[in-house]
Short mmCIF file of C-alpha atoms in Angstrom, two decimals:
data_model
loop_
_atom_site.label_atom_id
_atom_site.label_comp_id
_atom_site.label_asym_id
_atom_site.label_seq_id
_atom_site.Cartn_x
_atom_site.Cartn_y
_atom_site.Cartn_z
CA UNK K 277 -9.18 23.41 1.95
CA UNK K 278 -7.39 26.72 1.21
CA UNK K 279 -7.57 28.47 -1.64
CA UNK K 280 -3.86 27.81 -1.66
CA UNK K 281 -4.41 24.38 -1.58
CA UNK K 282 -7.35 24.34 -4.36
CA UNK K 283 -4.60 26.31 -6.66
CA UNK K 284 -2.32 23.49 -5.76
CA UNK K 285 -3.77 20.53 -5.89
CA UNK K 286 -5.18 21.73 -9.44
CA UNK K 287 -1.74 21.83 -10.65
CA UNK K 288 -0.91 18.77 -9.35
CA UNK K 289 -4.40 16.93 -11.25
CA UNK K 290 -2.63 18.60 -14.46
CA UNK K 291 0.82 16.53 -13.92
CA UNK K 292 2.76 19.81 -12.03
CA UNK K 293 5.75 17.60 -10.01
CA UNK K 294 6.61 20.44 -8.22
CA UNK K 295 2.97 20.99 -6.97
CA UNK K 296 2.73 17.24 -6.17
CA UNK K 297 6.17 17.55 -4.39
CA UNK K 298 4.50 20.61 -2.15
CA UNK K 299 1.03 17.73 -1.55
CA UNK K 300 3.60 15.35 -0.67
CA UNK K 301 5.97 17.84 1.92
CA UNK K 302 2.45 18.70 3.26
CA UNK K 303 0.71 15.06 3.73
CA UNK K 304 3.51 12.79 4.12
CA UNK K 305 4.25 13.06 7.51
CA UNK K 306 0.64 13.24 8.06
CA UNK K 307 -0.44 10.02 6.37
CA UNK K 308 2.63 8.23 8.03
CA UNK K 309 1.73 9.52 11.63
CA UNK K 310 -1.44 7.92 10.94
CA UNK K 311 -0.44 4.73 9.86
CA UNK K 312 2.10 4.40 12.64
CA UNK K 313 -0.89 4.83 15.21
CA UNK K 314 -2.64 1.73 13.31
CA UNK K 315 0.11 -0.71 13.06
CA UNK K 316 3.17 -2.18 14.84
CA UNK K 317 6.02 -2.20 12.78
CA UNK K 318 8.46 0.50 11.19
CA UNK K 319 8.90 -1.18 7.50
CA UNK K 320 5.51 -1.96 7.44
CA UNK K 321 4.23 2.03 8.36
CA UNK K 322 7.08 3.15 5.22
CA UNK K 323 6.16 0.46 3.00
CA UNK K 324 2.16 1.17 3.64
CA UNK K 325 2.90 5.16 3.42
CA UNK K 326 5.14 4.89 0.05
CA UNK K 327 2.35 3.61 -1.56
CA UNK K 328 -0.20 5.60 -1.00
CA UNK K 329 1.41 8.20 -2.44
CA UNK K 330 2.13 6.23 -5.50
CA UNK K 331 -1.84 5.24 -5.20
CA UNK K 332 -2.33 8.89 -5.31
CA UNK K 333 -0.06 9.57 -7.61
CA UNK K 334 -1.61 7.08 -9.87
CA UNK K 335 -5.10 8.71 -9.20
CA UNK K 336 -4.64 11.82 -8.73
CA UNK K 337 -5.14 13.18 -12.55
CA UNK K 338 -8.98 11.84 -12.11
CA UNK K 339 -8.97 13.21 -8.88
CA UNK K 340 -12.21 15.47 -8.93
CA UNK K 341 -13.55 18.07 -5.87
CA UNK K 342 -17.03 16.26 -5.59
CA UNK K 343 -17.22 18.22 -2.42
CA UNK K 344 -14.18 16.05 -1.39
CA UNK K 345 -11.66 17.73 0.24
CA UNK K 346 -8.23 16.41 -0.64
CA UNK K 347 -6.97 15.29 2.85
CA UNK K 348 -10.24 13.34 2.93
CA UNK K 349 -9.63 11.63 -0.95
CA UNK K 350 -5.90 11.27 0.25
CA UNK K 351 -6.76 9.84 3.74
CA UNK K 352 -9.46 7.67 2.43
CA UNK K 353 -7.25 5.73 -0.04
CA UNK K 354 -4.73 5.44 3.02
CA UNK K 355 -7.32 3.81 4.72
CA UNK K 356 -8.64 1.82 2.48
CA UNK K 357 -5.28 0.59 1.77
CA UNK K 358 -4.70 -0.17 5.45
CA UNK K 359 -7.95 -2.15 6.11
CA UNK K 360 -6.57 -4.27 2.75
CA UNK K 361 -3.24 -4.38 4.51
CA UNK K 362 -4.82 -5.67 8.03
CA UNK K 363 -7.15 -8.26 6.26
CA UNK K 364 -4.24 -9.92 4.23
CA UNK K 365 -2.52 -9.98 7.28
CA UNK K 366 -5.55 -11.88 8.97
CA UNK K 367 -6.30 -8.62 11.19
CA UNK K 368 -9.89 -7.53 10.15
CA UNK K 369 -11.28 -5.38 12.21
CA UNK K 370 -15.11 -5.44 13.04
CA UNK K 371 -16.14 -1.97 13.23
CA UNK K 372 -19.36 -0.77 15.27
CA UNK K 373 -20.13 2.82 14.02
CA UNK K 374 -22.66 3.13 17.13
CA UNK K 375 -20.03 1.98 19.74
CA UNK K 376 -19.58 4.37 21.53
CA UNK K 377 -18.79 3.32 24.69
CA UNK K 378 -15.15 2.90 26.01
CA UNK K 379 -13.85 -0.49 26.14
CA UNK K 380 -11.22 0.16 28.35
CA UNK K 381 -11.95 1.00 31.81
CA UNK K 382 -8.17 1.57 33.05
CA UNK K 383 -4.82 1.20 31.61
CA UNK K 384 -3.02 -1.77 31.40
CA UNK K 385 -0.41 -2.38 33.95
CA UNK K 386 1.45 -4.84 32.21
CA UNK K 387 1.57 -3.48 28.34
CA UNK K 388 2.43 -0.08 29.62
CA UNK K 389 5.19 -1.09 31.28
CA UNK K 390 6.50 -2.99 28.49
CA UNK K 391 6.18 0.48 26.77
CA UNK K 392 9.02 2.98 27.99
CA UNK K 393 8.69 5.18 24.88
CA UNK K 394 5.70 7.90 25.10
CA UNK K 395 5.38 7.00 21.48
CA UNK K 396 4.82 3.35 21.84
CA UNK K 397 2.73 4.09 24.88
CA UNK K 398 0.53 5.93 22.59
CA UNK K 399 0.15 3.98 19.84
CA UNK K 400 -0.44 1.28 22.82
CA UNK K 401 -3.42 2.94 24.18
CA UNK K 402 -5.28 4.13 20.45
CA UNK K 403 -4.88 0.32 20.05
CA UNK K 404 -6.90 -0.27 23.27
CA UNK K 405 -9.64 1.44 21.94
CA UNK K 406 -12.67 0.40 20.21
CA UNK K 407 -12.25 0.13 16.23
CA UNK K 408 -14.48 3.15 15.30
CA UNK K 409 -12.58 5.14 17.94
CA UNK K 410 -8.92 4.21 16.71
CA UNK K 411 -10.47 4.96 13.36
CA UNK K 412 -11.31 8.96 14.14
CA UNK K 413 -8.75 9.55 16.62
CA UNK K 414 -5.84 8.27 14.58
CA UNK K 415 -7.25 10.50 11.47
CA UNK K 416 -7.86 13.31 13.61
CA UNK K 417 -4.98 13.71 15.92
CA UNK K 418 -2.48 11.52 13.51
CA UNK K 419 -3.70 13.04 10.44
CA UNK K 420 -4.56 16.18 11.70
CA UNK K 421 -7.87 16.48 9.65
CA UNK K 422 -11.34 18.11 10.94
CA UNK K 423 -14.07 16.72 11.84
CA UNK K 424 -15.60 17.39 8.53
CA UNK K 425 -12.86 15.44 6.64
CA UNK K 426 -12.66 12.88 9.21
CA UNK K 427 -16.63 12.68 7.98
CA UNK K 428 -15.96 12.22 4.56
CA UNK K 429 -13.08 9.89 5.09
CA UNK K 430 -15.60 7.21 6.36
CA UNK K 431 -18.38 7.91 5.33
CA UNK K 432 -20.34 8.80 8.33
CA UNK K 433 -21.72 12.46 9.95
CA UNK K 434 -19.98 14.71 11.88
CA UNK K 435 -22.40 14.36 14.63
CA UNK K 436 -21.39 10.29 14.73
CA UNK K 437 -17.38 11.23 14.72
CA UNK K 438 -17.67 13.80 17.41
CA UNK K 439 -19.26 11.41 19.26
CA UNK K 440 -16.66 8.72 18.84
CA UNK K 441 -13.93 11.67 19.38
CA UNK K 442 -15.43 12.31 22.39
CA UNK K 443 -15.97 8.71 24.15
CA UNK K 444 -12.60 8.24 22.55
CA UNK K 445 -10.73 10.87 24.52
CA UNK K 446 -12.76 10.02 27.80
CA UNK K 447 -10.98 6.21 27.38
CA UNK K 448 -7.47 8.14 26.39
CA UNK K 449 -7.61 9.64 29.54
CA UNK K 450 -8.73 6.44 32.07
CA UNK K 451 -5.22 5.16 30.01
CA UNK K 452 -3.07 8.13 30.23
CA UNK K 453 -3.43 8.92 33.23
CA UNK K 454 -2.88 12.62 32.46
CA UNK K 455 -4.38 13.83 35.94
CA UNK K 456 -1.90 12.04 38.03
CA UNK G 274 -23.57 31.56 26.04
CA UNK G 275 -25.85 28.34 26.24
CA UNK G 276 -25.65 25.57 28.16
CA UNK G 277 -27.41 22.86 26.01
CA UNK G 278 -24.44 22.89 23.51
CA UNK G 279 -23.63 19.61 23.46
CA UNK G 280 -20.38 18.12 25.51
CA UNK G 281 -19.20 16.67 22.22
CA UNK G 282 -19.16 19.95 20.38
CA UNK G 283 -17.37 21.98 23.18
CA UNK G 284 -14.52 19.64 22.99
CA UNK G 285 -14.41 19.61 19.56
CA UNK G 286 -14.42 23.53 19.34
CA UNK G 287 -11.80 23.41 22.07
CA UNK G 288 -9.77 20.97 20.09
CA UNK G 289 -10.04 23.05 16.59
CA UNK G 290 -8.84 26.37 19.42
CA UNK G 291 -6.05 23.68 20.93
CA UNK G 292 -4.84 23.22 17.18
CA UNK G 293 -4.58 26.12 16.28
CA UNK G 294 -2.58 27.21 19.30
CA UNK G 295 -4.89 28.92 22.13
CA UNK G 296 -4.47 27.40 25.47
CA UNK G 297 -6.49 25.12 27.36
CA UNK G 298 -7.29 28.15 29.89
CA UNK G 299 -8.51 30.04 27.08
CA UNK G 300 -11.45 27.80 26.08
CA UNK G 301 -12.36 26.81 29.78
CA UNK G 302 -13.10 30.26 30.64
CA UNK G 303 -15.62 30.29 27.46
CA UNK G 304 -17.09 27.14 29.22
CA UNK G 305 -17.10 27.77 32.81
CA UNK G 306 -20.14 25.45 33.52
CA UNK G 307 -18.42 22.45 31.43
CA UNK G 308 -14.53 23.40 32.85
CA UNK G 309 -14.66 20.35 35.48
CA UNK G 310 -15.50 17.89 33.01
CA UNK G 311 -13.20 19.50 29.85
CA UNK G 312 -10.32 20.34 31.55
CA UNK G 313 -8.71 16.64 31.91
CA UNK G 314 -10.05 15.54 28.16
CA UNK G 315 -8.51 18.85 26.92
CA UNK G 316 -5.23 17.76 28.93
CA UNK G 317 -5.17 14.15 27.49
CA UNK G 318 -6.08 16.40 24.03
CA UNK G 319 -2.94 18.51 24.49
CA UNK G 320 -0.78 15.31 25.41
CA UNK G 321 -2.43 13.17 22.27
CA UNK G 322 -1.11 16.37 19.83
CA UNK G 323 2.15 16.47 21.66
CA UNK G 324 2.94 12.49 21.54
CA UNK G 325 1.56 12.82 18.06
CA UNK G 326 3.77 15.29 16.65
CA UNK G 327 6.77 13.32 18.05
CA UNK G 328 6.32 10.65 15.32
CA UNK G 329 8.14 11.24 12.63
CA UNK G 330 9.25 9.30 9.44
CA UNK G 331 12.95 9.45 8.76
CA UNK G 332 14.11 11.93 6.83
CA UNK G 333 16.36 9.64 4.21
CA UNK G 334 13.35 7.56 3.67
CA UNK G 335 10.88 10.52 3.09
CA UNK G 336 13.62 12.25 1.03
CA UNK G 337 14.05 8.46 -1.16
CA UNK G 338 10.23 8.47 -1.73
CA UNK G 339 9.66 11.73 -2.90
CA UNK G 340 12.29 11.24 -5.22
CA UNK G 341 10.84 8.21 -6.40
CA UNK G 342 7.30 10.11 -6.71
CA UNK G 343 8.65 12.73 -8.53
CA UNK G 344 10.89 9.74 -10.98
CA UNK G 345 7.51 8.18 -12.06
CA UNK G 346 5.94 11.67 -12.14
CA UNK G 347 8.58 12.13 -15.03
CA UNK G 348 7.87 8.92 -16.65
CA UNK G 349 4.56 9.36 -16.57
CA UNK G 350 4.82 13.07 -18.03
CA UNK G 351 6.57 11.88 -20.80
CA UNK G 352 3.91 9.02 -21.80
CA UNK G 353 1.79 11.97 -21.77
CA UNK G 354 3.50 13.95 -23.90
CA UNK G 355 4.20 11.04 -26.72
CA UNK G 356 0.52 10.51 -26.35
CA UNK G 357 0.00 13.43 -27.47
CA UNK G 358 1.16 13.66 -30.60
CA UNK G 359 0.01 13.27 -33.43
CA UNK G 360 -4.02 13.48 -34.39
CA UNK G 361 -6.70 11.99 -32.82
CA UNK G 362 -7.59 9.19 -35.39
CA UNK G 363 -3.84 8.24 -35.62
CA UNK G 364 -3.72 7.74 -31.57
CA UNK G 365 -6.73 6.04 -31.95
CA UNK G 366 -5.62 3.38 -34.38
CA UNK G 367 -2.42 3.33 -32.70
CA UNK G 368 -4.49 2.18 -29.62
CA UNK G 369 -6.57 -0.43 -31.51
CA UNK G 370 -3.90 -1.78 -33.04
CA UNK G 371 -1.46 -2.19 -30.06
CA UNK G 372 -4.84 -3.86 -28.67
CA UNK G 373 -5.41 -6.09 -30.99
CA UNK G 374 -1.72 -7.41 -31.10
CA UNK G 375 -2.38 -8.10 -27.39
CA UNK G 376 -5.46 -9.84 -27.96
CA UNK G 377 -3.83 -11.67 -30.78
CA UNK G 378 -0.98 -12.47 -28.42
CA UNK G 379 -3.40 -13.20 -25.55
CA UNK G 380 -5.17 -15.30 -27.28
CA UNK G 381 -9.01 -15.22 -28.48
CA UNK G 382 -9.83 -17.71 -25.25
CA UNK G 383 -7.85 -15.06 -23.30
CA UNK G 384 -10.28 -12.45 -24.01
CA UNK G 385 -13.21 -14.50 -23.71
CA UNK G 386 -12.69 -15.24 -20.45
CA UNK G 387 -11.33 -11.60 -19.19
CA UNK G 388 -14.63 -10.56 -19.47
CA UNK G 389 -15.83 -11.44 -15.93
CA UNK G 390 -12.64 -10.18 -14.73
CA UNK G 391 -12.08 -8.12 -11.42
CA UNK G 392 -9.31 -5.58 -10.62
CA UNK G 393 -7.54 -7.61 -8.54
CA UNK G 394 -7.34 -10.67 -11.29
CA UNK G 395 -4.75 -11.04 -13.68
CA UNK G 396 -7.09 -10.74 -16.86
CA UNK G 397 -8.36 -8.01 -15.49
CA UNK G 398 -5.58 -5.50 -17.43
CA UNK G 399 -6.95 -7.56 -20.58
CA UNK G 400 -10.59 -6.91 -20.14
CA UNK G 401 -9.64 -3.09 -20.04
CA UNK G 402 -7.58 -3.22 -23.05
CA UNK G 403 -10.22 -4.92 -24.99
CA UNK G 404 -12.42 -2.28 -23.92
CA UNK G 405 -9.92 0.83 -25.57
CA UNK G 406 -9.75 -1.40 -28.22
CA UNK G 407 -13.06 -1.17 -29.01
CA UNK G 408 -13.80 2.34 -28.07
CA UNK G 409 -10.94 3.18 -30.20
CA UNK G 410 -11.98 1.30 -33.04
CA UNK G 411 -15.58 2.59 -32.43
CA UNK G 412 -17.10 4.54 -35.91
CA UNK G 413 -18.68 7.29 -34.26
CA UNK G 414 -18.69 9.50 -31.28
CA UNK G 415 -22.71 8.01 -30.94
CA UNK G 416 -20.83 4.30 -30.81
CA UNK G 417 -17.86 5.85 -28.28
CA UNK G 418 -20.79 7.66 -26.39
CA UNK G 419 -23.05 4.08 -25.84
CA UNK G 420 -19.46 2.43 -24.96
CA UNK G 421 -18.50 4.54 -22.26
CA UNK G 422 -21.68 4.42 -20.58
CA UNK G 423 -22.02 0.72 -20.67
CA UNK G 424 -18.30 0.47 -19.58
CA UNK G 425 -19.07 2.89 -16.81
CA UNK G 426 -21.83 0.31 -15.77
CA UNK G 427 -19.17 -2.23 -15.97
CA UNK G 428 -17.61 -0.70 -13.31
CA UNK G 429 -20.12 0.11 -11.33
CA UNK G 430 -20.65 -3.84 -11.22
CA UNK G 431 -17.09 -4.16 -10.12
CA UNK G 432 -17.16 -2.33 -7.42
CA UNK G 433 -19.99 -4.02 -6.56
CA UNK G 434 -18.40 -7.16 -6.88
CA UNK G 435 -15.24 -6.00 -4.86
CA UNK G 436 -17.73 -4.91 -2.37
CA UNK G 437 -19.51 -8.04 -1.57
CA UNK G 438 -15.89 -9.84 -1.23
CA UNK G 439 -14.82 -7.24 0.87
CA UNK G 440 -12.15 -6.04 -0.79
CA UNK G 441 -12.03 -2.19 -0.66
CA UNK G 442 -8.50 -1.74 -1.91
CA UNK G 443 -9.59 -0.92 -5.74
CA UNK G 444 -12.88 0.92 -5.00
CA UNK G 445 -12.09 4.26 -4.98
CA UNK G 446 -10.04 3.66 -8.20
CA UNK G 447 -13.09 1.88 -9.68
CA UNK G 448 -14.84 4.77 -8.89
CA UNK G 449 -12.94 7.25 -10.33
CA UNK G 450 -13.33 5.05 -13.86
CA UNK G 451 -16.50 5.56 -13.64
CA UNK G 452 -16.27 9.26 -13.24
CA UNK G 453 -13.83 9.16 -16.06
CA UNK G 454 -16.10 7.22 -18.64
CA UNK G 455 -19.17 9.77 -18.14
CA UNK G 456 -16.59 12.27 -18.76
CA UNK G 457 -16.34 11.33 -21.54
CA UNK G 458 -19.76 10.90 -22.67
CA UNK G 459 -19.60 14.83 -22.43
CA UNK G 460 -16.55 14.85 -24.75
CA UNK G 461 -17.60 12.89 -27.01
CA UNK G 462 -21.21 14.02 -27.05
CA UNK G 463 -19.42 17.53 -27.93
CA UNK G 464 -17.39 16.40 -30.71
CA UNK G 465 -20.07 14.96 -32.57
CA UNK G 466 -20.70 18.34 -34.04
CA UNK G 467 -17.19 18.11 -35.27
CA UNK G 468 -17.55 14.83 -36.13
CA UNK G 469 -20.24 15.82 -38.76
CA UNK G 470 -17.82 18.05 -40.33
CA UNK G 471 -14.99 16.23 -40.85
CA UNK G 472 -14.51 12.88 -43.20
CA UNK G 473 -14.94 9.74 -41.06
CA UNK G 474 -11.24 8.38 -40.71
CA UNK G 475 -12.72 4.94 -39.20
CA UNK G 476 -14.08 2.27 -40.85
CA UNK G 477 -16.44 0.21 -41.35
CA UNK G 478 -19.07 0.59 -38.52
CA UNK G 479 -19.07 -1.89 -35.66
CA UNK G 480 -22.29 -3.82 -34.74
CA UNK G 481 -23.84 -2.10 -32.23
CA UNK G 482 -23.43 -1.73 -28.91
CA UNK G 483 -25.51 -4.10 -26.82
CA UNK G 484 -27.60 -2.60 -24.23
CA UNK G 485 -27.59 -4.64 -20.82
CA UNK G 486 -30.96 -6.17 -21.96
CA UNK G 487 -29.21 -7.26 -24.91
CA UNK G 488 -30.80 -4.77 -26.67
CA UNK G 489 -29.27 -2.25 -29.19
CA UNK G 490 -28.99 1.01 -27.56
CA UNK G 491 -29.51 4.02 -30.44
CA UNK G 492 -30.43 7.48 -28.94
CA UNK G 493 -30.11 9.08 -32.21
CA UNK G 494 -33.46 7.23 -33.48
CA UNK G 495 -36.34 9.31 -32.81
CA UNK G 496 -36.65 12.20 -30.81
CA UNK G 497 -33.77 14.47 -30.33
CA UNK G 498 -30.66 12.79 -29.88
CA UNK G 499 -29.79 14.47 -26.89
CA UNK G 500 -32.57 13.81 -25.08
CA UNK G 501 -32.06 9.98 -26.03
CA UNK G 502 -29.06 10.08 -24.60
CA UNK G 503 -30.25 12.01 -21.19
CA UNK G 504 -32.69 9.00 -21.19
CA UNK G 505 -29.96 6.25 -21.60
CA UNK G 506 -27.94 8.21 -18.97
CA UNK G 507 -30.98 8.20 -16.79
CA UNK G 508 -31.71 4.31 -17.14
CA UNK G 509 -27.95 3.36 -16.53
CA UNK G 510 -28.00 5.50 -13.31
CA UNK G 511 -30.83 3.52 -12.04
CA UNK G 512 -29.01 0.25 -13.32
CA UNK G 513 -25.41 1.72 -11.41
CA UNK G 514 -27.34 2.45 -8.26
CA UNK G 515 -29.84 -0.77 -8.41
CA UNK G 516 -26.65 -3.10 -8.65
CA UNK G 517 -24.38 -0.87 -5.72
CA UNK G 518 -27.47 -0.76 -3.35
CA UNK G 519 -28.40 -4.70 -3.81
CA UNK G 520 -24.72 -5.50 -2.85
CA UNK G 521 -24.82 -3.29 0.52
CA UNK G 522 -26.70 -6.64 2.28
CA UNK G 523 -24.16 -8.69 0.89
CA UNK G 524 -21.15 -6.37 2.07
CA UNK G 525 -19.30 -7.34 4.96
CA UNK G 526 -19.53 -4.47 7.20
CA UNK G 527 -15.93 -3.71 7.43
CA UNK G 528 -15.87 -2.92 3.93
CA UNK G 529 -19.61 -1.22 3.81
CA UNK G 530 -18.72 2.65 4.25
CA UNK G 531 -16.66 1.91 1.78
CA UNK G 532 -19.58 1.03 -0.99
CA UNK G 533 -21.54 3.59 0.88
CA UNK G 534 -19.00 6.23 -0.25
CA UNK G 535 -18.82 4.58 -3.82
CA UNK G 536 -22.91 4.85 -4.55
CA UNK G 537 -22.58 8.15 -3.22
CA UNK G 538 -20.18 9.13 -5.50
CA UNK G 539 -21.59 6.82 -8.64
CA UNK G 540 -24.69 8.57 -7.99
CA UNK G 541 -22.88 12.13 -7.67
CA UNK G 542 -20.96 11.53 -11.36
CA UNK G 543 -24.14 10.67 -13.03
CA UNK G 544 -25.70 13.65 -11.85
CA UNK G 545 -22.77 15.73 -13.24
CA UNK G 546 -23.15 14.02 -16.49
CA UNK G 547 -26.41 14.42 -17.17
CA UNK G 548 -25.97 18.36 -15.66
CA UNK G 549 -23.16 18.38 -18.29
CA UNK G 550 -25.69 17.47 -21.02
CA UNK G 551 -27.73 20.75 -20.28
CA UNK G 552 -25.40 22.81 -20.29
#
């Protein structure tokens, strides 16, 4: 976190709107790029963003550094509010932290095709992968955190997300064909 | 450069480099012996970030929310600020006796049985009221002190509790109440030198707190009292941990990193509490 941020988010633990509006201009698109990788439809990636920014809203005056960076408290109560999201809906999702190993050995003829958008596409293919992929590649490249935040988000090393980042991409490219 | 680096961490460095706006070029020719291999994951990298970017929420809906954010920001603000007037013991009766109206209205059954409540249970606003009530109605800081200890306990069950069902919604928010009552053990532990001075505005004493045992917790018998109550913070760290570490077997694993997080921090605001004490 920046020391810009730090000075920021301090504000914002003290009640500052306007500091909370500059959290919000800086996260929101972040948090809702990340949710749109995870789910299908359009009201249900608003309605799940909107509130978790009035989650964080809520929290954020007890909000303390803990070695926490922000992005990861922020990004952990989106995902936690997701995975409650995905079980009311009946769509748990078993995750194997030591799965590393693609699931996907080739794209999908048939689903791509029913994709024309490239943003459909993608959010077509993260869903192909493996759970513990989809869960570092949609924080990393849809909510553009590090490694290290991706860490603390869930919980597990840096060493285990590269990892996952990293068999992750490898599928990403069988699906995107990016070498043709 | 060497060549045991791990493929994992090239990409990764090469992905930090692709954020941040070098090329792909630029990090294969730090990586000549890897290029073959990187080049098409940094590609489908590059094309990930690109597709990425392109998703964007509307702009009248993000515009509607932050106003909304920044409507309850005001609201909330303004609670603050009539909260704030006025002395302590005056807020503090004002709590307890907006409590006990709610109680009265509740019922005494009501009550009872909010006890075992969990955050995502109706009675659950109840049990927490009852709980201001009586840390507002408590006769000392010592009493307040014993309270918020055994409260943050409480919630260290909760989350427990939440755990084991799998529901990881309220944990992080259950966490942060935990946080919040050992801060103020530290408060209140420092206004008991103020305490002394000034003419007790509450009355009569409460009986005392019940330790989990059932038995009365009192740090200010023997020995010096703040030492007692490093002890008692000691003992209801173990308890905190004990109870989040026996539920990790009976935590479905979808909702496991989740209590792993939450004994991490548990354990993390104890230490800071009892840090705060020596200070």
């Amino acid at each position: 976190m920046s020391i810009d941020e730090k000075e920021v988010v301090t504000r914002a633990i003290k009640g500052d709107g306007e500091a909370f509006a500059q959290l919000y201009e800086e996260y929101f698109d972040k948090v809702y790029r990340y949710i749109y990788l995870r789910l299908r439809e359009k009201a249900e990636v608003e309605d799940l963003a909107q509130e978790v920014f009035i989650k964080a809203l809520e929290a954020i005056g007890s909000y303390r550094w803990r070695n926490l960076p922000f992005a990861s408290w922020l990004f952990r109560i989106a995902r936690n509010h997701m995975i409650d999201h995905l079980r009311k809906a009946g769509k748990v999702e078993k995750i194997d932290w030591d799965d590393n190993i693609a699931h996907v050995e080739g794209p999908n003829p048939a689903r791509i095709a029913e994709q024309s958008l490239e943003i459909e596409e993608l959010r077509g293919n993260v869903e192909q992968l493996s759970p513990a992929q989809r869960a570092v590649i949609s924080l990393r490249f849809g909510g553009e955190l590090s490694v290290d935040e991706v860490s603390k988000v869930l919980g597990k090393s840096p060493g285990t997300v590269k990892a996952l980042q990293h068999s992750g991409i490898v599928a990403l490219k069988k699906m995107m064909l990016v070498d043709r | 450069m060497s060549r045991k680096i791990k493929i994992e961490d090239i990409l990764d460095n090469c992905l930090e480099r692709l954020f941040k706006g070098e090329s792909i070029e630029d990090c294969l020719r730090d990586y000549p012996w890897q290029a073959s291999e990187l080049e098409p994951l940094l590609k489908t990298s590059l094309a990930l970030l690109q597709k990425s970017a392109a998703i964007q929420p509307n702009p009248e809906f993000k515009a509607k929310v932050g106003s909304q954010l920044q409507g309850m920001l005001r609201a909330k603000r303004e609670k603050a600020e009539k909260k704030a007037m006025g002395p302590i013991w005056r807020r503090r009766w004002a709590v307890a006796m907006s409590t006990v109206l709610v109680v009265l209205l509740a019922g005494i059954g009501t009550v009872a049985a909010s006890a075992d409540a969990l955050p995502d249970e109706s009675l659950y606003a109840v049990k927490l009221a009852t709980e201001q009530a009586r840390i507002a109605l408590a006769f000392s800081d010592t009493d307040r002190v014993e309270l918020h200890i055994q409260f943050a306990e409480r919630r260290a069950t909760e989350i427990a509790e939440m755990a084991r069902q799998g529901e990881t919604g309220e944990i992080p928010a259950l966490t942060e109440r935990v946080a919040n009552h050992l801060d103020k053990v530290h408060e209140a532990e420092k206004a008991q030198e103020f305490e002394e001075r000034e003419p007790k505005m509450l009355a009569p004493a409460p009986a005392p707190v019940p330790g989990p045992a059932g038995k009365a917790w009192d740090y200010t018998e023997g020995g010096e009292p703040e030492e007692k109550l490093k002890t008692m913070l000691g003992e209801s760290r173990a308890r905190s941990l004990s109870v989040l570490q026996a539920a990790l077997a009976k935590t479905p694993k979808g909702a496991k990193s989740s209590l792993e997080q939450a004994i991490r921090d548990v354990g993390q605001d104890y230490d800071e509490a009892l840090s705060n004490l020596e200070n």
